[in-house]
PDB file of C-alpha atoms in Angstrom:
ATOM      1  CA  ASP G   1     -24.110  14.934  11.454  1.00 85.00           C
ATOM      2  CA  PRO G   2     -20.626  16.465   9.646  1.00 88.00           C
ATOM      3  CA  ASN G   3     -18.654  14.145  12.290  1.00 88.00           C
ATOM      4  CA  LYS G   4     -20.627  11.015  11.263  1.00 93.00           C
ATOM      5  CA  PRO G   5     -18.217   8.526   9.813  1.00 94.00           C
ATOM      6  CA  LYS G   6     -18.517   8.059   5.635  1.00 94.00           C
ATOM      7  CA  GLY G   7     -20.482   5.470   4.745  1.00 95.00           C
ATOM      8  CA  VAL G   8     -18.999   1.819   3.555  1.00 96.00           C
ATOM      9  CA  ARG G   9     -17.910   2.139  -0.100  1.00 97.00           C
ATOM     10  CA  GLY G  10     -18.732  -1.098  -2.045  1.00 98.00           C
ATOM     11  CA  PRO G  11     -16.707  -2.889  -4.479  1.00 98.00           C
ATOM     12  CA  TYR G  12     -17.856  -1.167  -7.522  1.00 98.00           C
ATOM     13  CA  ILE G  13     -17.691   2.013  -5.852  1.00 98.00           C
ATOM     14  CA  LEU G  14     -13.867   1.546  -5.121  1.00 98.00           C
ATOM     15  CA  PHE G  15     -13.339   0.221  -8.648  1.00 98.00           C
ATOM     16  CA  SER G  16     -14.933   3.582 -10.181  1.00 98.00           C
ATOM     17  CA  MET G  17     -12.849   5.726  -7.786  1.00 97.00           C
ATOM     18  CA  ASP G  18      -9.668   3.583  -8.929  1.00 97.00           C
ATOM     19  CA  GLN G  19     -10.628   3.658 -12.850  1.00 97.00           C
ATOM     20  CA  ARG G  20     -12.436   6.898 -12.995  1.00 97.00           C
ATOM     21  CA  SER G  21      -9.453   9.049 -13.743  1.00 95.00           C
ATOM     22  CA  LYS G  22      -7.857   6.748 -16.028  1.00 96.00           C
ATOM     23  CA  ILE G  23     -10.687   6.944 -18.222  1.00 96.00           C
ATOM     24  CA  LYS G  24     -11.099  10.461 -17.798  1.00 95.00           C
ATOM     25  CA  SER G  25      -7.464  11.363 -19.180  1.00 96.00           C
ATOM     26  CA  GLN G  26      -7.852   8.478 -21.939  1.00 96.00           C
ATOM     27  CA  HIS G  27     -11.341  10.184 -23.172  1.00 95.00           C
ATOM     28  CA  PRO G  28     -11.210  14.006 -22.036  1.00 95.00           C
ATOM     29  CA  ASP G  29     -14.531  14.651 -23.994  1.00 97.00           C
ATOM     30  CA  LEU G  30     -16.607  11.936 -22.482  1.00 97.00           C
ATOM     31  CA  THR G  31     -19.430  13.601 -20.113  1.00 97.00           C
ATOM     32  CA  VAL G  32     -19.937  12.497 -16.337  1.00 96.00           C
ATOM     33  CA  THR G  33     -22.622   9.947 -17.393  1.00 97.00           C
ATOM     34  CA  GLU G  34     -20.598   8.380 -20.390  1.00 97.00           C
ATOM     35  CA  ILE G  35     -17.826   7.783 -18.269  1.00 97.00           C
ATOM     36  CA  SER G  36     -20.436   6.036 -15.250  1.00 97.00           C
ATOM     37  CA  GLN G  37     -21.677   4.083 -18.220  1.00 97.00           C
ATOM     38  CA  LEU G  38     -18.087   2.864 -19.273  1.00 97.00           C
ATOM     39  CA  LEU G  39     -17.283   2.089 -15.908  1.00 98.00           C
ATOM     40  CA  GLY G  40     -20.549   0.136 -15.517  1.00 98.00           C
ATOM     41  CA  LYS G  41     -19.519  -2.059 -18.789  1.00 98.00           C
ATOM     42  CA  GLN G  42     -15.994  -2.648 -17.663  1.00 97.00           C
ATOM     43  CA  TRP G  43     -17.048  -3.572 -14.353  1.00 98.00           C
ATOM     44  CA  LYS G  44     -19.786  -6.194 -15.669  1.00 98.00           C
ATOM     45  CA  SER G  45     -16.913  -7.657 -17.850  1.00 98.00           C
ATOM     46  CA  LEU G  46     -14.452  -8.054 -15.305  1.00 98.00           C
ATOM     47  CA  SER G  47     -13.893 -11.885 -14.040  1.00 98.00           C
ATOM     48  CA  GLU G  48     -14.442 -12.873 -10.356  1.00 98.00           C
ATOM     49  CA  ASP G  49     -10.615 -12.628  -9.883  1.00 98.00           C
ATOM     50  CA  GLU G  50     -10.296  -9.294 -11.482  1.00 98.00           C
ATOM     51  CA  LYS G  51     -13.096  -7.868  -8.920  1.00 98.00           C
ATOM     52  CA  LYS G  52     -11.424  -9.545  -6.097  1.00 98.00           C
ATOM     53  CA  PRO G  53      -9.317  -6.596  -4.992  1.00 98.00           C
ATOM     54  CA  TYR G  54     -12.112  -4.681  -5.203  1.00 98.00           C
ATOM     55  CA  VAL G  55     -14.263  -7.070  -2.942  1.00 98.00           C
ATOM     56  CA  LEU G  56     -11.608  -7.383  -0.490  1.00 98.00           C
ATOM     57  CA  ALA G  57     -10.892  -3.779  -0.178  1.00 98.00           C
ATOM     58  CA  ALA G  58     -14.825  -3.238   0.279  1.00 98.00           C
ATOM     59  CA  LYS G  59     -14.546  -5.547   3.260  1.00 98.00           C
ATOM     60  CA  LYS G  60     -11.796  -3.831   4.602  1.00 98.00           C
ATOM     61  CA  ASP G  61     -13.673  -0.734   4.317  1.00 98.00           C
ATOM     62  CA  SER G  62     -16.737  -2.042   5.849  1.00 98.00           C
ATOM     63  CA  LEU G  63     -14.845  -2.852   8.881  1.00 97.00           C
ATOM     64  CA  ARG G  64     -13.369   0.898   8.971  1.00 97.00           C
ATOM     65  CA  TYR G  65     -16.882   1.942   9.284  1.00 97.00           C
ATOM     66  CA  GLN G  66     -17.948  -0.627  11.973  1.00 97.00           C
ATOM     67  CA  LYS G  67     -15.144   0.656  14.022  1.00 97.00           C
ATOM     68  CA  GLU G  68     -15.460   4.525  13.446  1.00 96.00           C
ATOM     69  CA  MET G  69     -19.239   3.701  14.004  1.00 96.00           C
ATOM     70  CA  GLU G  70     -18.494   2.248  17.430  1.00 95.00           C
ATOM     71  CA  THR G  71     -16.303   5.251  18.433  1.00 94.00           C
ATOM     72  CA  TYR G  72     -19.223   7.500  16.904  1.00 94.00           C
ATOM     73  CA  ASN G  73     -21.649   6.389  18.984  1.00 92.00           C
ATOM     74  CA  THR G  74     -19.725   5.941  22.154  1.00 90.00           C
ATOM     75  CA  LYS G  75     -18.864   9.705  21.615  1.00 84.00           C
ATOM     76  CA  SER G  76     -22.380  10.643  21.053  1.00 78.00           C
ATOM     77  CA  GLN G  77     -23.567   8.661  23.998  1.00 79.00           C
ATOM     78  CA  ASN G  78     -21.175  10.624  26.151  1.00 77.00           C
ATOM     79  CA  LYS G  79     -22.157  13.898  24.849  1.00 71.00           C
ATOM     80  CA  SER G  80     -25.835  13.209  25.963  1.00 66.00           C
ATOM     81  CA  GLU G  81     -25.048  12.053  29.320  1.00 65.00           C
TER      82      GLU G  81
END
């Protein structure tokens, strides 16, 4: 269903989205796989404090998803009635 809300993005996904373009500009010769591996290594090396902004953003995204799903489900129920 194209109207269904996008799923929840976890902390690592948000970190990857934030850092991918930086890595790509610093290392334009890397493949998608190599960039993903580098992102994974960087994520693992972060302290809990460094991960905190991404964890908080993921929680916020989870709330967004819940609200959007409530709206989506309400609209879906109204259509079926």
